Amino acid sequence: LAGGAGETSGGWSDAPYRWVVEHAVNKRIAIITYDAAATDWIPNYFKGFGAKAAKNIIIASRSTADQQWVYDTLITYDGVFIKGGDQSKYYEYYKGTKTQQALQYIYDKGGVLSGTSAGTAILSPIVYTATLASVDPAAALQNAYTSQITLASDFINTLPKKYIIDTHFAERGRFGRISA
């Protein structure tokens, strides 16, 4: 689970990305995104750490997320990396679909689920879904019950339900948001 800020060869991201490959038994890494403009940089980055296969799988809608081919494809990987972006899209597109089922299956079989930024957030036992908007930290501190704080605990069962994972604390000042 990483906060983001841009991966670089030889930088901060080497250690966690290498860890994903080392712990994925068959060394096959699926990179999930909803962004149709995904490049081969992340797949090639994983291959640089020994991944035998690393591929972008673009799941850009709820209807795509619920197709059998997506499930059948994903379960052939034992490592999954969910890219950053907008966690409300991941939650909206993938909740209650074959994609969600595949992620849970991979995790339950001992596979590695990983992500950065929004991809990290969506793997949290309690997900800050950001469905309405990304709440301003000052507003969260003023009103912990604002409708902008949207939480869910019905996505992937990973860590115990008492945890919530958020990112970009210093860069985006999210201490206020997480305390709410």
XYZ file of C-alpha atoms in Angstrom:
180
model
C 0.000 0.000 0.000
C 1.585 3.221 -1.141
C 0.542 6.848 -1.093
C 1.555 7.684 -4.609
C 3.616 10.680 -5.780
C 4.980 9.090 -8.927
C 7.032 5.960 -9.298
C 10.657 6.248 -10.373
C 13.268 3.611 -11.078
C 15.816 3.871 -8.300
C 13.412 5.866 -6.121
C 11.036 5.331 -3.209
C 8.814 2.962 -5.197
C 11.416 0.256 -5.864
C 11.085 -1.446 -2.472
C 7.276 -1.839 -2.301
C 6.920 -2.799 -5.963
C 9.725 -5.350 -5.677
C 7.944 -6.738 -2.575
C 4.772 -7.284 -4.620
C 6.662 -9.328 -7.213
C 8.587 -11.310 -4.582
C 5.353 -12.286 -2.807
C 3.339 -13.113 -5.926
C 4.048 -16.828 -6.215
C 3.678 -17.165 -9.993
C 5.112 -13.653 -10.575
C 2.100 -12.580 -12.678
C 0.973 -9.029 -11.922
C -2.281 -7.495 -13.162
C -2.312 -3.702 -13.180
C -5.902 -2.523 -12.863
C -7.027 0.919 -13.953
C -10.060 2.649 -15.378
C -7.790 4.923 -17.457
C -7.827 3.938 -21.137
C -4.622 5.949 -21.649
C -2.549 3.652 -19.412
C 1.012 3.235 -20.650
C 3.324 0.235 -20.384
C 5.575 1.973 -17.844
C 4.106 0.259 -14.745
C 3.987 -3.230 -16.348
C 7.596 -2.812 -17.480
C 8.551 -1.538 -14.021
C 7.156 -4.732 -12.443
C 8.968 -6.841 -15.058
C 12.175 -5.105 -14.032
C 11.706 -6.662 -10.581
C 11.249 -10.153 -11.995
C 7.557 -10.330 -12.889
C 7.085 -13.034 -15.525
C 4.011 -11.213 -16.775
C 2.651 -7.763 -16.017
C -0.270 -6.320 -17.914
C -2.614 -3.345 -17.770
C -6.221 -4.453 -17.468
C -8.477 -1.525 -18.193
C -11.816 -1.812 -16.434
C -13.449 1.521 -17.165
C -17.114 0.855 -16.408
C -19.398 -1.127 -14.172
C -20.584 -3.234 -17.112
C -17.003 -4.187 -18.002
C -16.223 -4.908 -14.339
C -19.042 -7.438 -14.239
C -18.052 -9.439 -17.305
C -16.959 -13.044 -16.919
C -13.840 -12.558 -19.061
C -12.587 -9.982 -16.545
C -12.982 -12.475 -13.691
C -11.416 -15.294 -15.718
C -8.476 -13.067 -16.670
C -7.832 -11.633 -13.223
C -7.756 -14.962 -11.414
C -4.825 -16.065 -13.574
C -2.725 -13.476 -11.706
C -1.527 -13.818 -8.125
C -0.492 -10.203 -7.820
C -2.742 -7.228 -8.441
C -1.764 -3.585 -8.467
C -4.554 -0.993 -8.554
C -3.401 2.335 -9.944
C -4.162 5.717 -8.471
C -6.842 8.067 -9.651
C -10.337 8.421 -8.241
C -11.355 5.842 -5.643
C -15.026 6.731 -6.105
C -14.763 5.323 -9.646
C -13.136 2.115 -8.409
C -15.800 1.716 -5.750
C -18.701 2.585 -8.066
C -17.448 0.504 -11.006
C -16.239 -2.584 -9.119
C -18.521 -2.980 -6.065
C -20.711 -6.079 -6.391
C -19.139 -7.210 -9.678
C -17.015 -10.038 -11.016
C -14.002 -7.760 -10.557
C -14.676 -7.494 -6.834
C -15.173 -11.267 -6.668
C -11.870 -11.866 -8.480
C -9.971 -9.534 -6.144
C -11.390 -11.300 -3.097
C -10.611 -14.707 -4.626
C -6.993 -13.719 -5.297
C -6.581 -12.376 -1.761
C -8.222 -15.424 -0.155
C -5.884 -17.762 -2.102
C -2.837 -15.935 -0.733
C -2.312 -13.554 -3.622
C -1.008 -10.024 -3.262
C -3.350 -7.050 -3.528
C -1.542 -3.739 -3.814
C -2.138 -0.218 -4.949
C -1.108 3.383 -4.882
C -3.177 6.419 -3.892
C -6.798 5.609 -4.858
C -5.732 2.007 -5.440
C -4.558 1.885 -1.837
C -7.712 3.521 -0.523
C -10.004 1.023 -2.232
C -8.225 -1.888 -0.515
C -8.970 -0.515 2.938
C -11.359 -2.520 5.142
C -13.233 0.752 5.650
C -13.096 2.660 2.381
C -13.311 6.404 2.179
C -15.250 6.205 -1.092
C -15.127 9.933 -1.964
C -18.485 9.371 -3.628
C -19.660 12.973 -3.327
C -16.313 14.745 -3.302
C -12.913 14.726 -1.663
C -13.666 16.437 1.612
C -11.512 19.377 2.563
C -9.596 18.549 5.787
C -10.657 21.799 7.479
C -14.309 21.055 6.706
C -13.902 17.529 8.088
C -12.488 18.889 11.340
C -15.356 21.357 11.657
C -18.019 18.725 11.010
C -17.159 15.036 11.218
C -20.706 14.255 10.058
C -20.572 16.177 6.792
C -22.210 14.351 3.900
C -18.891 14.623 2.045
C -17.422 11.905 4.266
C -18.643 8.725 2.646
C -17.425 5.471 4.170
C -18.154 1.864 3.261
C -17.054 -1.470 4.688
C -18.429 -3.734 1.982
C -15.726 -4.034 -0.625
C -12.695 -6.307 -0.089
C -12.231 -8.236 3.153
C -8.556 -7.800 3.949
C -7.391 -6.374 7.268
C -9.680 -6.355 10.322
C -12.579 -3.897 9.945
C -11.119 -1.477 12.505
C -8.637 -0.072 9.955
C -9.045 2.699 7.428
C -6.285 3.487 4.968
C -5.847 6.924 3.469
C -2.963 8.557 1.618
C -1.279 11.880 0.878
C -1.290 13.122 4.461
C 1.413 15.745 4.148
C 0.993 16.614 0.472
C -2.772 17.120 0.663
C -3.207 17.771 4.393
C -5.467 14.800 5.062
C -4.890 14.437 8.786
C -8.155 16.275 9.382
C -10.057 14.032 7.039
C -8.858 10.788 8.564
C -9.555 11.845 12.150
C -13.172 12.519 11.326
